[in-house]
């Protein structure tokens, strides 16, 4: 059995720890005045929905993500979602969503 740190395409333990520290720092700040206005999202999602599979994720049409081509995506697990601010924090970073949520696809 492998520990996952040496599988191609997976983050190392150090990278995962750093990502969780950044996530925890963001979650500590979400209620601070002005914090959400200062967030610089990775990308914008339109035609979006929250879905639940093994975890709560966002699915939508992404624009402007630094690592993904524009088009339909399913995000990593959502840890924070503020519909009024139009922001969600996933394991990897922030997303801004625009417009109302789309009807969830039948599964």
C-alpha atoms as a PDB file:
ATOM      1  CA  UNK A   1       0.000   0.000   0.000  1.00  0.00           C
ATOM      2  CA  UNK A   2       1.284   3.456  -0.832  1.00  0.00           C
ATOM      3  CA  UNK A   3       0.917   6.592   1.257  1.00  0.00           C
ATOM      4  CA  UNK A   4      -0.159   8.681  -1.746  1.00  0.00           C
ATOM      5  CA  UNK A   5       2.800  11.039  -1.579  1.00  0.00           C
ATOM      6  CA  UNK A   6       4.656   9.381  -4.420  1.00  0.00           C
ATOM      7  CA  UNK A   7       1.796   8.773  -6.836  1.00  0.00           C
ATOM      8  CA  UNK A   8       2.120  10.712 -10.058  1.00  0.00           C
ATOM      9  CA  UNK A   9      -0.154  13.751 -10.087  1.00  0.00           C
ATOM     10  CA  UNK A  10      -0.837  13.766  -6.345  1.00  0.00           C
ATOM     11  CA  UNK A  11       0.502  16.433  -3.999  1.00  0.00           C
ATOM     12  CA  UNK A  12       3.186  15.549  -1.487  1.00  0.00           C
ATOM     13  CA  UNK A  13       2.388  15.580   2.218  1.00  0.00           C
ATOM     14  CA  UNK A  14       4.149  18.936   2.534  1.00  0.00           C
ATOM     15  CA  UNK A  15       2.057  20.399  -0.300  1.00  0.00           C
ATOM     16  CA  UNK A  16      -1.164  19.102   1.281  1.00  0.00           C
ATOM     17  CA  UNK A  17      -0.185  20.519   4.686  1.00  0.00           C
ATOM     18  CA  UNK A  18       0.553  23.920   3.126  1.00  0.00           C
ATOM     19  CA  UNK A  19      -2.817  23.891   1.309  1.00  0.00           C
ATOM     20  CA  UNK A  20      -4.668  23.019   4.528  1.00  0.00           C
ATOM     21  CA  UNK A  21      -2.832  25.802   6.428  1.00  0.00           C
ATOM     22  CA  UNK A  22      -3.863  28.309   3.741  1.00  0.00           C
ATOM     23  CA  UNK A  23      -7.442  26.996   3.913  1.00  0.00           C
ATOM     24  CA  UNK A  24      -7.486  27.276   7.726  1.00  0.00           C
ATOM     25  CA  UNK A  25      -6.104  30.833   7.541  1.00  0.00           C
ATOM     26  CA  UNK A  26      -8.842  31.812   5.080  1.00  0.00           C
ATOM     27  CA  UNK A  27     -11.573  30.228   7.225  1.00  0.00           C
ATOM     28  CA  UNK A  28     -10.263  32.152  10.264  1.00  0.00           C
ATOM     29  CA  UNK A  29     -10.756  35.411   8.331  1.00  0.00           C
ATOM     30  CA  UNK A  30     -14.118  34.956   6.539  1.00  0.00           C
ATOM     31  CA  UNK A  31     -16.070  36.834   9.232  1.00  0.00           C
ATOM     32  CA  UNK A  32     -13.614  39.756   9.372  1.00  0.00           C
ATOM     33  CA  UNK A  33     -14.981  42.957   7.884  1.00  0.00           C
ATOM     34  CA  UNK A  34     -13.659  43.526   4.372  1.00  0.00           C
ATOM     35  CA  UNK A  35     -12.037  40.112   3.982  1.00  0.00           C
ATOM     36  CA  UNK A  36     -14.436  38.726   1.370  1.00  0.00           C
ATOM     37  CA  UNK A  37     -14.114  41.927  -0.668  1.00  0.00           C
ATOM     38  CA  UNK A  38     -10.341  41.401  -0.726  1.00  0.00           C
ATOM     39  CA  UNK A  39     -10.472  37.811  -2.008  1.00  0.00           C
ATOM     40  CA  UNK A  40      -8.864  37.222  -5.408  1.00  0.00           C
ATOM     41  CA  UNK A  41     -10.650  34.137  -6.804  1.00  0.00           C
ATOM     42  CA  UNK A  42      -8.946  31.678  -9.127  1.00  0.00           C
ATOM     43  CA  UNK A  43     -11.791  31.862 -11.582  1.00  0.00           C
ATOM     44  CA  UNK A  44     -15.453  32.636 -12.222  1.00  0.00           C
ATOM     45  CA  UNK A  45     -18.116  29.903 -12.379  1.00  0.00           C
ATOM     46  CA  UNK A  46     -21.364  30.418 -14.269  1.00  0.00           C
ATOM     47  CA  UNK A  47     -24.231  27.971 -14.705  1.00  0.00           C
ATOM     48  CA  UNK A  48     -23.100  26.497 -11.385  1.00  0.00           C
ATOM     49  CA  UNK A  49     -24.513  24.104  -8.796  1.00  0.00           C
ATOM     50  CA  UNK A  50     -23.411  22.659  -5.478  1.00  0.00           C
ATOM     51  CA  UNK A  51     -23.312  18.886  -5.670  1.00  0.00           C
ATOM     52  CA  UNK A  52     -22.766  16.159  -3.115  1.00  0.00           C
ATOM     53  CA  UNK A  53     -20.913  13.019  -4.005  1.00  0.00           C
ATOM     54  CA  UNK A  54     -18.205  11.922  -1.567  1.00  0.00           C
ATOM     55  CA  UNK A  55     -17.973  15.591  -0.560  1.00  0.00           C
ATOM     56  CA  UNK A  56     -19.710  18.867  -1.396  1.00  0.00           C
ATOM     57  CA  UNK A  57     -18.250  20.275  -4.614  1.00  0.00           C
ATOM     58  CA  UNK A  58     -19.167  22.901  -7.182  1.00  0.00           C
ATOM     59  CA  UNK A  59     -19.847  22.069 -10.781  1.00  0.00           C
ATOM     60  CA  UNK A  60     -20.054  24.810 -13.371  1.00  0.00           C
ATOM     61  CA  UNK A  61     -18.592  26.519 -16.391  1.00  0.00           C
ATOM     62  CA  UNK A  62     -15.196  27.941 -15.436  1.00  0.00           C
ATOM     63  CA  UNK A  63     -13.524  31.003 -16.934  1.00  0.00           C
ATOM     64  CA  UNK A  64     -10.077  32.315 -16.191  1.00  0.00           C
ATOM     65  CA  UNK A  65      -8.686  29.494 -14.036  1.00  0.00           C
ATOM     66  CA  UNK A  66      -4.862  29.517 -14.091  1.00  0.00           C
ATOM     67  CA  UNK A  67      -4.583  25.739 -14.530  1.00  0.00           C
ATOM     68  CA  UNK A  68      -7.798  24.674 -16.293  1.00  0.00           C
ATOM     69  CA  UNK A  69      -9.140  25.361 -19.749  1.00  0.00           C
ATOM     70  CA  UNK A  70     -12.400  27.289 -19.849  1.00  0.00           C
ATOM     71  CA  UNK A  71     -15.335  24.877 -19.806  1.00  0.00           C
ATOM     72  CA  UNK A  72     -17.292  22.554 -17.525  1.00  0.00           C
ATOM     73  CA  UNK A  73     -15.515  21.524 -14.299  1.00  0.00           C
ATOM     74  CA  UNK A  74     -16.158  19.914 -10.946  1.00  0.00           C
ATOM     75  CA  UNK A  75     -14.165  21.571  -8.177  1.00  0.00           C
ATOM     76  CA  UNK A  76     -12.396  20.047  -5.229  1.00  0.00           C
ATOM     77  CA  UNK A  77     -14.279  19.828  -1.929  1.00  0.00           C
ATOM     78  CA  UNK A  78     -16.008  23.046  -0.823  1.00  0.00           C
ATOM     79  CA  UNK A  79     -15.147  24.121   2.728  1.00  0.00           C
ATOM     80  CA  UNK A  80     -16.851  27.533   2.715  1.00  0.00           C
ATOM     81  CA  UNK A  81     -19.652  28.950   0.592  1.00  0.00           C
ATOM     82  CA  UNK A  82     -21.227  32.410   0.882  1.00  0.00           C
ATOM     83  CA  UNK A  83     -24.071  32.848  -1.608  1.00  0.00           C
ATOM     84  CA  UNK A  84     -24.530  36.543  -0.781  1.00  0.00           C
ATOM     85  CA  UNK A  85     -20.865  37.274  -1.524  1.00  0.00           C
ATOM     86  CA  UNK A  86     -20.797  34.881  -4.499  1.00  0.00           C
ATOM     87  CA  UNK A  87     -17.678  33.146  -3.183  1.00  0.00           C
ATOM     88  CA  UNK A  88     -16.685  29.597  -2.360  1.00  0.00           C
ATOM     89  CA  UNK A  89     -13.427  28.283  -0.888  1.00  0.00           C
ATOM     90  CA  UNK A  90     -12.358  24.856  -2.077  1.00  0.00           C
ATOM     91  CA  UNK A  91      -9.367  22.853  -0.936  1.00  0.00           C
ATOM     92  CA  UNK A  92      -7.276  24.525  -3.641  1.00  0.00           C
ATOM     93  CA  UNK A  93      -8.566  28.095  -3.536  1.00  0.00           C
ATOM     94  CA  UNK A  94     -11.361  30.596  -4.079  1.00  0.00           C
ATOM     95  CA  UNK A  95     -13.992  30.641  -6.798  1.00  0.00           C
ATOM     96  CA  UNK A  96     -16.454  33.423  -7.590  1.00  0.00           C
ATOM     97  CA  UNK A  97     -19.811  32.384  -8.950  1.00  0.00           C
ATOM     98  CA  UNK A  98     -22.121  34.562 -10.956  1.00  0.00           C
ATOM     99  CA  UNK A  99     -25.842  34.267 -11.470  1.00  0.00           C
ATOM    100  CA  UNK A 100     -28.227  31.997  -9.656  1.00  0.00           C
ATOM    101  CA  UNK A 101     -27.444  28.313  -9.244  1.00  0.00           C
ATOM    102  CA  UNK A 102     -28.454  26.101 -12.141  1.00  0.00           C
ATOM    103  CA  UNK A 103     -30.888  23.263 -11.604  1.00  0.00           C
ATOM    104  CA  UNK A 104     -28.999  20.246 -10.330  1.00  0.00           C
ATOM    105  CA  UNK A 105     -28.543  17.551 -12.918  1.00  0.00           C
ATOM    106  CA  UNK A 106     -30.454  14.339 -12.279  1.00  0.00           C
ATOM    107  CA  UNK A 107     -28.178  11.543 -11.107  1.00  0.00           C
END
